[in-house]
Amino acid sequence: AQKVTQAQTEISVVEKEDVTLDCVYETRDTTYYLFWYKQPPSGELVFLIRRNSFDEQNEISGRYSWNFQKSTSSFNFTITASQVVDSAVYFCARMYYTGANSKLTFGKGITLSVRP
Amino acid sequence: EAGVAQSPRYKIIEKRQSVAFWCNPISGHATLYWYQQILGQGPKLLIQFQNNGVVDDSQLPKDRFSAERLKGVDSTLKIQPAKLEDSAVYLCASSSRYRANYGYTFGSGTRLTVV
């Protein structure tokens, strides 16, 4: 199986620190999509960011930024000036297609704790 | 737009009992997914529907799990009989058939505890 690996399991930071969440993926596909989801204690998976395999341009959206590097199969996610409300489990996910059907697979998640 | 609705929110049952979960996807979303998320792990796809047809159920333990999506809208996931290892959060998600690559929308999940 083509895995998504999140080597970090738990990260604890103090509010206002920057934090980077790592993600490494395996793929044999030319076309694929990468995602980051946030899962707060309420349990719902909340979409954060998306990147397709043809666009390696890194972007910033508010306090979020991401670094996509196909050469190392990495898709890292950074939160700048973290806040207590950022405390959650963060999942990296990869989507590929088999025929017309999409398949979204997740890493094991990183638990982020932001202390006041 | 309304999100993906799931019920119940929590369920505690004894092993060997049966349980059912319900999901109502976003209106107009043709594709519906059930994921199982065991504590400390990422969600794992159990079954995927396209309208009312099954697209992928390769990871569904068919000896005890079943799912249906009548009329291509609501879906029900059933476990009978439940085992201790079925304790998990069951997440339902939906997507537009032609915009799935923009991501799925997930419900809040049903947390199942089997004792």
JSON list of C-alpha atoms in Angstrom, two decimals:
[
{"chain": "A", "resi": 1, "resn": "ALA", "atom": "CA", "xyz": [0.00, 0.00, 0.00]},
{"chain": "A", "resi": 2, "resn": "GLN", "atom": "CA", "xyz": [1.14, 3.52, -0.71]},
{"chain": "A", "resi": 3, "resn": "LYS", "atom": "CA", "xyz": [1.53, 4.99, 2.73]},
{"chain": "A", "resi": 4, "resn": "VAL", "atom": "CA", "xyz": [1.33, 8.43, 4.27]},
{"chain": "A", "resi": 5, "resn": "THR", "atom": "CA", "xyz": [3.83, 8.74, 7.11]},
{"chain": "A", "resi": 6, "resn": "GLN", "atom": "CA", "xyz": [3.63, 11.24, 9.91]},
{"chain": "A", "resi": 7, "resn": "ALA", "atom": "CA", "xyz": [6.69, 10.44, 11.98]},
{"chain": "A", "resi": 8, "resn": "GLN", "atom": "CA", "xyz": [5.88, 12.91, 14.73]},
{"chain": "A", "resi": 9, "resn": "THR", "atom": "CA", "xyz": [3.21, 11.65, 17.11]},
{"chain": "A", "resi": 10, "resn": "GLU", "atom": "CA", "xyz": [2.91, 14.43, 19.66]},
{"chain": "A", "resi": 11, "resn": "ILE", "atom": "CA", "xyz": [4.13, 18.01, 19.68]},
{"chain": "A", "resi": 12, "resn": "SER", "atom": "CA", "xyz": [3.80, 20.49, 22.50]},
{"chain": "A", "resi": 13, "resn": "VAL", "atom": "CA", "xyz": [4.53, 24.19, 22.06]},
{"chain": "A", "resi": 14, "resn": "VAL", "atom": "CA", "xyz": [3.92, 27.39, 23.92]},
{"chain": "A", "resi": 15, "resn": "GLU", "atom": "CA", "xyz": [1.49, 29.85, 22.46]},
{"chain": "A", "resi": 16, "resn": "LYS", "atom": "CA", "xyz": [2.93, 32.14, 19.77]},
{"chain": "A", "resi": 17, "resn": "GLU", "atom": "CA", "xyz": [5.62, 29.66, 18.80]},
{"chain": "A", "resi": 18, "resn": "ASP", "atom": "CA", "xyz": [5.78, 28.46, 15.19]},
{"chain": "A", "resi": 19, "resn": "VAL", "atom": "CA", "xyz": [5.30, 24.74, 14.65]},
{"chain": "A", "resi": 20, "resn": "THR", "atom": "CA", "xyz": [5.91, 22.54, 11.61]},
{"chain": "A", "resi": 21, "resn": "LEU", "atom": "CA", "xyz": [4.14, 19.24, 11.08]},
{"chain": "A", "resi": 22, "resn": "ASP", "atom": "CA", "xyz": [5.92, 16.77, 8.82]},
{"chain": "A", "resi": 23, "resn": "CYS", "atom": "CA", "xyz": [4.40, 14.47, 6.22]},
{"chain": "A", "resi": 24, "resn": "VAL", "atom": "CA", "xyz": [6.03, 12.02, 3.84]},
{"chain": "A", "resi": 25, "resn": "TYR", "atom": "CA", "xyz": [4.03, 10.09, 1.28]},
{"chain": "A", "resi": 26, "resn": "GLU", "atom": "CA", "xyz": [4.53, 7.22, -1.12]},
{"chain": "A", "resi": 27, "resn": "THR", "atom": "CA", "xyz": [3.05, 7.28, -4.56]},
{"chain": "A", "resi": 28, "resn": "ARG", "atom": "CA", "xyz": [3.34, 5.62, -7.94]},
{"chain": "A", "resi": 29, "resn": "ASP", "atom": "CA", "xyz": [0.90, 8.05, -9.48]},
{"chain": "A", "resi": 30, "resn": "THR", "atom": "CA", "xyz": [1.64, 11.05, -11.61]},
{"chain": "A", "resi": 31, "resn": "THR", "atom": "CA", "xyz": [-1.52, 12.82, -10.58]},
{"chain": "A", "resi": 32, "resn": "TYR", "atom": "CA", "xyz": [-2.44, 12.98, -6.94]},
{"chain": "A", "resi": 33, "resn": "TYR", "atom": "CA", "xyz": [-3.61, 15.42, -4.31]},
{"chain": "A", "resi": 34, "resn": "LEU", "atom": "CA", "xyz": [-2.36, 16.14, -0.83]},
{"chain": "A", "resi": 35, "resn": "PHE", "atom": "CA", "xyz": [-4.36, 17.44, 2.08]},
{"chain": "A", "resi": 36, "resn": "TRP", "atom": "CA", "xyz": [-4.07, 18.51, 5.66]},
{"chain": "A", "resi": 37, "resn": "TYR", "atom": "CA", "xyz": [-7.07, 18.01, 7.95]},
{"chain": "A", "resi": 38, "resn": "LYS", "atom": "CA", "xyz": [-7.54, 19.14, 11.53]},
{"chain": "A", "resi": 39, "resn": "GLN", "atom": "CA", "xyz": [-9.48, 17.09, 14.07]},
{"chain": "A", "resi": 40, "resn": "PRO", "atom": "CA", "xyz": [-10.41, 19.09, 17.18]},
{"chain": "A", "resi": 41, "resn": "PRO", "atom": "CA", "xyz": [-11.78, 17.34, 20.30]},
{"chain": "A", "resi": 42, "resn": "SER", "atom": "CA", "xyz": [-15.29, 17.56, 18.82]},
{"chain": "A", "resi": 43, "resn": "GLY", "atom": "CA", "xyz": [-14.20, 14.83, 16.40]},
{"chain": "A", "resi": 44, "resn": "GLU", "atom": "CA", "xyz": [-15.04, 16.34, 13.03]},
{"chain": "A", "resi": 45, "resn": "LEU", "atom": "CA", "xyz": [-12.32, 16.35, 10.40]},
{"chain": "A", "resi": 46, "resn": "VAL", "atom": "CA", "xyz": [-11.89, 19.89, 9.15]},
{"chain": "A", "resi": 47, "resn": "PHE", "atom": "CA", "xyz": [-10.29, 20.56, 5.77]},
{"chain": "A", "resi": 48, "resn": "LEU", "atom": "CA", "xyz": [-7.32, 22.93, 5.97]},
{"chain": "A", "resi": 49, "resn": "ILE", "atom": "CA", "xyz": [-5.31, 22.90, 2.77]},
{"chain": "A", "resi": 50, "resn": "ARG", "atom": "CA", "xyz": [-4.99, 21.08, -0.53]},
{"chain": "A", "resi": 51, "resn": "ARG", "atom": "CA", "xyz": [-2.27, 20.80, -3.13]},
{"chain": "A", "resi": 52, "resn": "ASN", "atom": "CA", "xyz": [-2.18, 18.93, -6.42]},
{"chain": "A", "resi": 53, "resn": "SER", "atom": "CA", "xyz": [0.89, 17.12, -7.68]},
{"chain": "A", "resi": 54, "resn": "PHE", "atom": "CA", "xyz": [1.47, 19.56, -10.53]},
{"chain": "A", "resi": 55, "resn": "ASP", "atom": "CA", "xyz": [1.76, 22.61, -8.36]},
{"chain": "A", "resi": 56, "resn": "GLU", "atom": "CA", "xyz": [4.79, 22.80, -6.13]},
{"chain": "A", "resi": 57, "resn": "GLN", "atom": "CA", "xyz": [4.35, 26.45, -5.38]},
{"chain": "A", "resi": 58, "resn": "ASN", "atom": "CA", "xyz": [4.36, 26.95, -1.66]},
{"chain": "A", "resi": 59, "resn": "GLU", "atom": "CA", "xyz": [1.82, 29.31, -0.22]},
{"chain": "A", "resi": 60, "resn": "ILE", "atom": "CA", "xyz": [0.79, 31.09, 2.87]},
{"chain": "A", "resi": 61, "resn": "SER", "atom": "CA", "xyz": [-2.79, 31.41, 4.00]},
{"chain": "A", "resi": 62, "resn": "GLY", "atom": "CA", "xyz": [-3.15, 33.43, 7.13]},
{"chain": "A", "resi": 63, "resn": "ARG", "atom": "CA", "xyz": [-1.17, 31.65, 9.85]},
{"chain": "A", "resi": 64, "resn": "TYR", "atom": "CA", "xyz": [-0.90, 28.48, 7.75]},
{"chain": "A", "resi": 65, "resn": "SER", "atom": "CA", "xyz": [1.78, 27.71, 5.21]},
{"chain": "A", "resi": 66, "resn": "TRP", "atom": "CA", "xyz": [2.94, 24.57, 3.50]},
{"chain": "A", "resi": 67, "resn": "ASN", "atom": "CA", "xyz": [6.04, 23.25, 1.83]},
{"chain": "A", "resi": 68, "resn": "PHE", "atom": "CA", "xyz": [5.45, 20.71, -0.92]},
{"chain": "A", "resi": 69, "resn": "GLN", "atom": "CA", "xyz": [8.56, 19.03, -2.36]},
{"chain": "A", "resi": 70, "resn": "LYS", "atom": "CA", "xyz": [8.03, 16.25, -4.88]},
{"chain": "A", "resi": 71, "resn": "SER", "atom": "CA", "xyz": [11.75, 15.42, -4.89]},
{"chain": "A", "resi": 72, "resn": "THR", "atom": "CA", "xyz": [11.53, 14.25, -1.29]},
{"chain": "A", "resi": 73, "resn": "SER", "atom": "CA", "xyz": [7.81, 13.30, -1.34]},
{"chain": "A", "resi": 74, "resn": "SER", "atom": "CA", "xyz": [7.15, 15.63, 1.53]},
{"chain": "A", "resi": 75, "resn": "PHE", "atom": "CA", "xyz": [4.25, 17.92, 2.30]},
{"chain": "A", "resi": 76, "resn": "ASN", "atom": "CA", "xyz": [4.98, 19.79, 5.51]},
{"chain": "A", "resi": 77, "resn": "PHE", "atom": "CA", "xyz": [2.57, 22.15, 7.21]},
{"chain": "A", "resi": 78, "resn": "THR", "atom": "CA", "xyz": [3.49, 25.13, 9.38]},
{"chain": "A", "resi": 79, "resn": "ILE", "atom": "CA", "xyz": [1.39, 27.09, 11.82]},
{"chain": "A", "resi": 80, "resn": "THR", "atom": "CA", "xyz": [2.83, 30.50, 12.59]},
{"chain": "A", "resi": 81, "resn": "ALA", "atom": "CA", "xyz": [2.25, 32.13, 15.97]},
{"chain": "A", "resi": 82, "resn": "SER", "atom": "CA", "xyz": [0.33, 29.16, 17.33]},
{"chain": "A", "resi": 83, "resn": "GLN", "atom": "CA", "xyz": [-2.74, 29.66, 19.48]},
{"chain": "A", "resi": 84, "resn": "VAL", "atom": "CA", "xyz": [-4.42, 27.48, 22.08]},
{"chain": "A", "resi": 85, "resn": "VAL", "atom": "CA", "xyz": [-7.30, 26.88, 19.66]},
{"chain": "A", "resi": 86, "resn": "ASP", "atom": "CA", "xyz": [-4.84, 25.17, 17.32]},
{"chain": "A", "resi": 87, "resn": "SER", "atom": "CA", "xyz": [-4.65, 22.27, 19.75]},
{"chain": "A", "resi": 88, "resn": "ALA", "atom": "CA", "xyz": [-5.94, 19.27, 17.82]},
{"chain": "A", "resi": 89, "resn": "VAL", "atom": "CA", "xyz": [-4.87, 16.19, 15.89]},
{"chain": "A", "resi": 90, "resn": "TYR", "atom": "CA", "xyz": [-3.58, 16.99, 12.42]},
{"chain": "A", "resi": 91, "resn": "PHE", "atom": "CA", "xyz": [-3.77, 14.50, 9.59]},
{"chain": "A", "resi": 92, "resn": "CYS", "atom": "CA", "xyz": [-1.93, 14.50, 6.32]},
{"chain": "A", "resi": 93, "resn": "ALA", "atom": "CA", "xyz": [-3.76, 12.66, 3.55]},
{"chain": "A", "resi": 94, "resn": "ARG", "atom": "CA", "xyz": [-3.17, 11.69, -0.06]},
{"chain": "A", "resi": 95, "resn": "MET", "atom": "CA", "xyz": [-5.77, 11.24, -2.72]},
{"chain": "A", "resi": 96, "resn": "TYR", "atom": "CA", "xyz": [-5.38, 9.27, -5.91]},
{"chain": "A", "resi": 97, "resn": "TYR", "atom": "CA", "xyz": [-7.78, 7.91, -8.46]},
{"chain": "A", "resi": 98, "resn": "THR", "atom": "CA", "xyz": [-8.52, 4.39, -9.59]},
{"chain": "A", "resi": 99, "resn": "GLY", "atom": "CA", "xyz": [-10.54, 4.90, -12.71]},
{"chain": "A", "resi": 100, "resn": "ALA", "atom": "CA", "xyz": [-13.15, 7.49, -11.89]},
{"chain": "A", "resi": 101, "resn": "ASN", "atom": "CA", "xyz": [-13.10, 6.82, -8.16]},
{"chain": "A", "resi": 102, "resn": "SER", "atom": "CA", "xyz": [-11.08, 8.80, -5.66]},
{"chain": "A", "resi": 103, "resn": "LYS", "atom": "CA", "xyz": [-9.23, 7.20, -2.77]},
{"chain": "A", "resi": 104, "resn": "LEU", "atom": "CA", "xyz": [-8.25, 9.28, 0.25]},
{"chain": "A", "resi": 105, "resn": "THR", "atom": "CA", "xyz": [-5.76, 7.70, 2.65]},
{"chain": "A", "resi": 106, "resn": "PHE", "atom": "CA", "xyz": [-4.56, 9.20, 5.89]},
{"chain": "A", "resi": 107, "resn": "GLY", "atom": "CA", "xyz": [-1.46, 9.20, 8.03]},
{"chain": "A", "resi": 108, "resn": "LYS", "atom": "CA", "xyz": [-1.68, 8.34, 11.71]},
{"chain": "A", "resi": 109, "resn": "GLY", "atom": "CA", "xyz": [-1.95, 11.95, 12.80]},
{"chain": "A", "resi": 110, "resn": "ILE", "atom": "CA", "xyz": [0.05, 14.33, 14.98]},
{"chain": "A", "resi": 111, "resn": "THR", "atom": "CA", "xyz": [-1.36, 15.54, 18.29]},
{"chain": "A", "resi": 112, "resn": "LEU", "atom": "CA", "xyz": [-0.54, 19.21, 18.74]},
{"chain": "A", "resi": 113, "resn": "SER", "atom": "CA", "xyz": [-0.86, 20.80, 22.15]},
{"chain": "A", "resi": 114, "resn": "VAL", "atom": "CA", "xyz": [-0.50, 24.55, 22.42]},
{"chain": "A", "resi": 115, "resn": "ARG", "atom": "CA", "xyz": [0.01, 25.74, 25.98]},
{"chain": "A", "resi": 116, "resn": "PRO", "atom": "CA", "xyz": [-0.89, 29.26, 27.08]},
{"chain": "B", "resi": 1, "resn": "GLU", "atom": "CA", "xyz": [-24.92, 24.53, 3.18]},
{"chain": "B", "resi": 2, "resn": "ALA", "atom": "CA", "xyz": [-25.72, 22.00, 5.87]},
{"chain": "B", "resi": 3, "resn": "GLY", "atom": "CA", "xyz": [-22.88, 19.64, 6.75]},
{"chain": "B", "resi": 4, "resn": "VAL", "atom": "CA", "xyz": [-22.77, 15.88, 6.93]},
{"chain": "B", "resi": 5, "resn": "ALA", "atom": "CA", "xyz": [-25.09, 14.71, 9.68]},
{"chain": "B", "resi": 6, "resn": "GLN", "atom": "CA", "xyz": [-24.42, 11.61, 11.74]},
{"chain": "B", "resi": 7, "resn": "SER", "atom": "CA", "xyz": [-26.23, 9.94, 14.60]},
{"chain": "B", "resi": 8, "resn": "PRO", "atom": "CA", "xyz": [-25.98, 8.85, 17.27]},
{"chain": "B", "resi": 9, "resn": "ARG", "atom": "CA", "xyz": [-23.06, 10.85, 18.58]},
{"chain": "B", "resi": 10, "resn": "TYR", "atom": "CA", "xyz": [-22.07, 8.20, 21.13]},
{"chain": "B", "resi": 11, "resn": "LYS", "atom": "CA", "xyz": [-22.97, 4.57, 21.62]},
{"chain": "B", "resi": 12, "resn": "ILE", "atom": "CA", "xyz": [-21.96, 2.02, 24.24]},
{"chain": "B", "resi": 13, "resn": "ILE", "atom": "CA", "xyz": [-22.88, -1.61, 23.70]},
{"chain": "B", "resi": 14, "resn": "GLU", "atom": "CA", "xyz": [-21.84, -4.99, 24.98]},
{"chain": "B", "resi": 15, "resn": "LYS", "atom": "CA", "xyz": [-19.88, -7.36, 22.78]},
{"chain": "B", "resi": 16, "resn": "ARG", "atom": "CA", "xyz": [-22.02, -9.56, 20.58]},
{"chain": "B", "resi": 17, "resn": "GLN", "atom": "CA", "xyz": [-24.77, -6.94, 20.45]},
{"chain": "B", "resi": 18, "resn": "SER", "atom": "CA", "xyz": [-25.69, -5.18, 17.24]},
{"chain": "B", "resi": 19, "resn": "VAL", "atom": "CA", "xyz": [-25.52, -1.47, 16.46]},
{"chain": "B", "resi": 20, "resn": "ALA", "atom": "CA", "xyz": [-26.40, 0.83, 13.58]},
{"chain": "B", "resi": 21, "resn": "PHE", "atom": "CA", "xyz": [-25.14, 4.25, 12.59]},
{"chain": "B", "resi": 22, "resn": "TRP", "atom": "CA", "xyz": [-26.87, 6.71, 10.33]},
{"chain": "B", "resi": 23, "resn": "CYS", "atom": "CA", "xyz": [-25.45, 9.30, 7.94]},
{"chain": "B", "resi": 24, "resn": "ASN", "atom": "CA", "xyz": [-27.06, 12.03, 5.88]},
{"chain": "B", "resi": 25, "resn": "PRO", "atom": "CA", "xyz": [-24.60, 13.54, 3.37]},
{"chain": "B", "resi": 26, "resn": "ILE", "atom": "CA", "xyz": [-24.51, 17.01, 1.93]},
{"chain": "B", "resi": 27, "resn": "SER", "atom": "CA", "xyz": [-27.36, 17.51, -0.48]},
{"chain": "B", "resi": 28, "resn": "GLY", "atom": "CA", "xyz": [-26.33, 16.65, -4.01]},
{"chain": "B", "resi": 29, "resn": "HIS", "atom": "CA", "xyz": [-23.19, 14.76, -3.08]},
{"chain": "B", "resi": 30, "resn": "ALA", "atom": "CA", "xyz": [-23.25, 11.52, -5.03]},
{"chain": "B", "resi": 31, "resn": "THR", "atom": "CA", "xyz": [-20.36, 9.85, -3.24]},
{"chain": "B", "resi": 32, "resn": "LEU", "atom": "CA", "xyz": [-20.54, 8.71, 0.38]},
{"chain": "B", "resi": 33, "resn": "TYR", "atom": "CA", "xyz": [-17.80, 7.16, 2.48]},
{"chain": "B", "resi": 34, "resn": "TRP", "atom": "CA", "xyz": [-17.66, 5.37, 5.82]},
{"chain": "B", "resi": 35, "resn": "TYR", "atom": "CA", "xyz": [-14.36, 5.50, 7.66]},
{"chain": "B", "resi": 36, "resn": "GLN", "atom": "CA", "xyz": [-13.30, 3.76, 10.85]},
{"chain": "B", "resi": 37, "resn": "GLN", "atom": "CA", "xyz": [-10.91, 5.61, 13.14]},
{"chain": "B", "resi": 38, "resn": "ILE", "atom": "CA", "xyz": [-9.39, 3.57, 15.95]},
{"chain": "B", "resi": 39, "resn": "LEU", "atom": "CA", "xyz": [-7.90, 5.56, 18.80]},
{"chain": "B", "resi": 40, "resn": "GLY", "atom": "CA", "xyz": [-4.44, 6.83, 17.91]},
{"chain": "B", "resi": 41, "resn": "GLN", "atom": "CA", "xyz": [-4.74, 6.02, 14.21]},
{"chain": "B", "resi": 42, "resn": "GLY", "atom": "CA", "xyz": [-5.82, 7.77, 11.07]},
{"chain": "B", "resi": 43, "resn": "PRO", "atom": "CA", "xyz": [-9.21, 7.10, 9.50]},
{"chain": "B", "resi": 44, "resn": "LYS", "atom": "CA", "xyz": [-9.44, 3.97, 7.39]},
{"chain": "B", "resi": 45, "resn": "LEU", "atom": "CA", "xyz": [-11.95, 3.60, 4.58]},
{"chain": "B", "resi": 46, "resn": "LEU", "atom": "CA", "xyz": [-14.53, 0.88, 5.15]},
{"chain": "B", "resi": 47, "resn": "ILE", "atom": "CA", "xyz": [-16.88, 1.39, 2.22]},
{"chain": "B", "resi": 48, "resn": "GLN", "atom": "CA", "xyz": [-17.53, 3.86, -0.58]},
{"chain": "B", "resi": 49, "resn": "PHE", "atom": "CA", "xyz": [-20.84, 4.40, -2.37]},
{"chain": "B", "resi": 50, "resn": "GLN", "atom": "CA", "xyz": [-21.48, 6.11, -5.66]},
{"chain": "B", "resi": 51, "resn": "ASN", "atom": "CA", "xyz": [-25.17, 7.01, -5.56]},
{"chain": "B", "resi": 52, "resn": "ASN", "atom": "CA", "xyz": [-26.68, 3.78, -4.19]},
{"chain": "B", "resi": 53, "resn": "GLY", "atom": "CA", "xyz": [-24.05, 1.43, -5.59]},
{"chain": "B", "resi": 54, "resn": "VAL", "atom": "CA", "xyz": [-20.97, 0.13, -3.77]},
{"chain": "B", "resi": 55, "resn": "VAL", "atom": "CA", "xyz": [-17.71, 1.27, -5.37]},
{"chain": "B", "resi": 56, "resn": "ASP", "atom": "CA", "xyz": [-15.23, -0.14, -2.85]},
{"chain": "B", "resi": 57, "resn": "ASP", "atom": "CA", "xyz": [-15.85, -2.35, 0.16]},
{"chain": "B", "resi": 58, "resn": "SER", "atom": "CA", "xyz": [-12.53, -4.16, 0.13]},
{"chain": "B", "resi": 59, "resn": "GLN", "atom": "CA", "xyz": [-11.74, -3.24, 3.74]},
{"chain": "B", "resi": 60, "resn": "LEU", "atom": "CA", "xyz": [-15.18, -3.90, 5.17]},
{"chain": "B", "resi": 61, "resn": "PRO", "atom": "CA", "xyz": [-15.29, -6.97, 7.48]},
{"chain": "B", "resi": 62, "resn": "LYS", "atom": "CA", "xyz": [-18.26, -8.43, 5.72]},
{"chain": "B", "resi": 63, "resn": "ASP", "atom": "CA", "xyz": [-18.83, -11.19, 8.23]},
{"chain": "B", "resi": 64, "resn": "ARG", "atom": "CA", "xyz": [-20.05, -8.60, 10.72]},
{"chain": "B", "resi": 65, "resn": "PHE", "atom": "CA", "xyz": [-20.32, -5.23, 9.00]},
{"chain": "B", "resi": 66, "resn": "SER", "atom": "CA", "xyz": [-22.92, -4.22, 6.46]},
{"chain": "B", "resi": 67, "resn": "ALA", "atom": "CA", "xyz": [-23.89, -0.93, 4.89]},
{"chain": "B", "resi": 68, "resn": "GLU", "atom": "CA", "xyz": [-26.56, 0.34, 2.59]},
{"chain": "B", "resi": 69, "resn": "ARG", "atom": "CA", "xyz": [-27.47, 3.56, 0.89]},
{"chain": "B", "resi": 70, "resn": "LEU", "atom": "CA", "xyz": [-31.06, 3.46, -0.11]},
{"chain": "B", "resi": 71, "resn": "LYS", "atom": "CA", "xyz": [-32.16, 5.88, -2.83]},
{"chain": "B", "resi": 72, "resn": "GLY", "atom": "CA", "xyz": [-28.65, 7.26, -3.06]},
{"chain": "B", "resi": 73, "resn": "VAL", "atom": "CA", "xyz": [-29.02, 9.63, -0.12]},
{"chain": "B", "resi": 74, "resn": "ASP", "atom": "CA", "xyz": [-28.91, 8.49, 3.53]},
{"chain": "B", "resi": 75, "resn": "SER", "atom": "CA", "xyz": [-26.73, 5.60, 4.55]},
{"chain": "B", "resi": 76, "resn": "THR", "atom": "CA", "xyz": [-26.70, 3.13, 7.43]},
{"chain": "B", "resi": 77, "resn": "LEU", "atom": "CA", "xyz": [-23.70, 1.18, 8.70]},
{"chain": "B", "resi": 78, "resn": "LYS", "atom": "CA", "xyz": [-24.43, -1.86, 10.86]},
{"chain": "B", "resi": 79, "resn": "ILE", "atom": "CA", "xyz": [-22.27, -4.08, 13.01]},
{"chain": "B", "resi": 80, "resn": "GLN", "atom": "CA", "xyz": [-23.61, -7.46, 14.06]},
{"chain": "B", "resi": 81, "resn": "PRO", "atom": "CA", "xyz": [-22.27, -8.93, 16.30]},
{"chain": "B", "resi": 82, "resn": "ALA", "atom": "CA", "xyz": [-19.89, -6.33, 17.70]},
{"chain": "B", "resi": 83, "resn": "LYS", "atom": "CA", "xyz": [-16.45, -7.21, 19.00]},
{"chain": "B", "resi": 84, "resn": "LEU", "atom": "CA", "xyz": [-14.25, -5.32, 21.45]},
{"chain": "B", "resi": 85, "resn": "GLU", "atom": "CA", "xyz": [-11.91, -4.30, 18.62]},
{"chain": "B", "resi": 86, "resn": "ASP", "atom": "CA", "xyz": [-14.77, -2.48, 16.90]},
{"chain": "B", "resi": 87, "resn": "SER", "atom": "CA", "xyz": [-14.47, 0.30, 19.46]},
{"chain": "B", "resi": 88, "resn": "ALA", "atom": "CA", "xyz": [-13.69, 3.33, 17.33]},
{"chain": "B", "resi": 89, "resn": "VAL", "atom": "CA", "xyz": [-15.08, 6.51, 15.85]},
{"chain": "B", "resi": 90, "resn": "TYR", "atom": "CA", "xyz": [-17.08, 5.91, 12.68]},
{"chain": "B", "resi": 91, "resn": "LEU", "atom": "CA", "xyz": [-16.88, 8.85, 10.34]},
{"chain": "B", "resi": 92, "resn": "CYS", "atom": "CA", "xyz": [-19.13, 9.48, 7.40]},
{"chain": "B", "resi": 93, "resn": "ALA", "atom": "CA", "xyz": [-18.02, 11.74, 4.57]},
{"chain": "B", "resi": 94, "resn": "SER", "atom": "CA", "xyz": [-19.41, 12.85, 1.25]},
{"chain": "B", "resi": 95, "resn": "SER", "atom": "CA", "xyz": [-18.15, 14.49, -1.89]},
{"chain": "B", "resi": 96, "resn": "SER", "atom": "CA", "xyz": [-19.32, 15.69, -5.23]},
{"chain": "B", "resi": 97, "resn": "ARG", "atom": "CA", "xyz": [-18.52, 13.06, -7.81]},
{"chain": "B", "resi": 98, "resn": "TYR", "atom": "CA", "xyz": [-16.67, 15.48, -10.03]},
{"chain": "B", "resi": 99, "resn": "ARG", "atom": "CA", "xyz": [-15.00, 17.56, -7.32]},
{"chain": "B", "resi": 100, "resn": "ALA", "atom": "CA", "xyz": [-13.80, 14.87, -4.96]},
{"chain": "B", "resi": 101, "resn": "ASN", "atom": "CA", "xyz": [-10.25, 16.07, -5.52]},
{"chain": "B", "resi": 102, "resn": "TYR", "atom": "CA", "xyz": [-11.16, 19.21, -3.61]},
{"chain": "B", "resi": 103, "resn": "GLY", "atom": "CA", "xyz": [-11.58, 17.06, -0.52]},
{"chain": "B", "resi": 104, "resn": "TYR", "atom": "CA", "xyz": [-14.31, 15.27, 1.33]},
{"chain": "B", "resi": 105, "resn": "THR", "atom": "CA", "xyz": [-16.64, 16.82, 3.89]},
{"chain": "B", "resi": 106, "resn": "PHE", "atom": "CA", "xyz": [-16.75, 14.83, 7.10]},
{"chain": "B", "resi": 107, "resn": "GLY", "atom": "CA", "xyz": [-19.38, 14.51, 9.78]},
{"chain": "B", "resi": 108, "resn": "SER", "atom": "CA", "xyz": [-18.65, 14.64, 13.49]},
{"chain": "B", "resi": 109, "resn": "GLY", "atom": "CA", "xyz": [-18.63, 10.88, 13.77]},
{"chain": "B", "resi": 110, "resn": "THR", "atom": "CA", "xyz": [-20.16, 8.28, 16.05]},
{"chain": "B", "resi": 111, "resn": "ARG", "atom": "CA", "xyz": [-17.98, 7.15, 18.92]},
{"chain": "B", "resi": 112, "resn": "LEU", "atom": "CA", "xyz": [-18.62, 3.46, 19.58]},
{"chain": "B", "resi": 113, "resn": "THR", "atom": "CA", "xyz": [-17.48, 1.74, 22.74]},
{"chain": "B", "resi": 114, "resn": "VAL", "atom": "CA", "xyz": [-17.85, -2.03, 22.95]},
{"chain": "B", "resi": 115, "resn": "VAL", "atom": "CA", "xyz": [-17.56, -3.42, 26.48]}
]
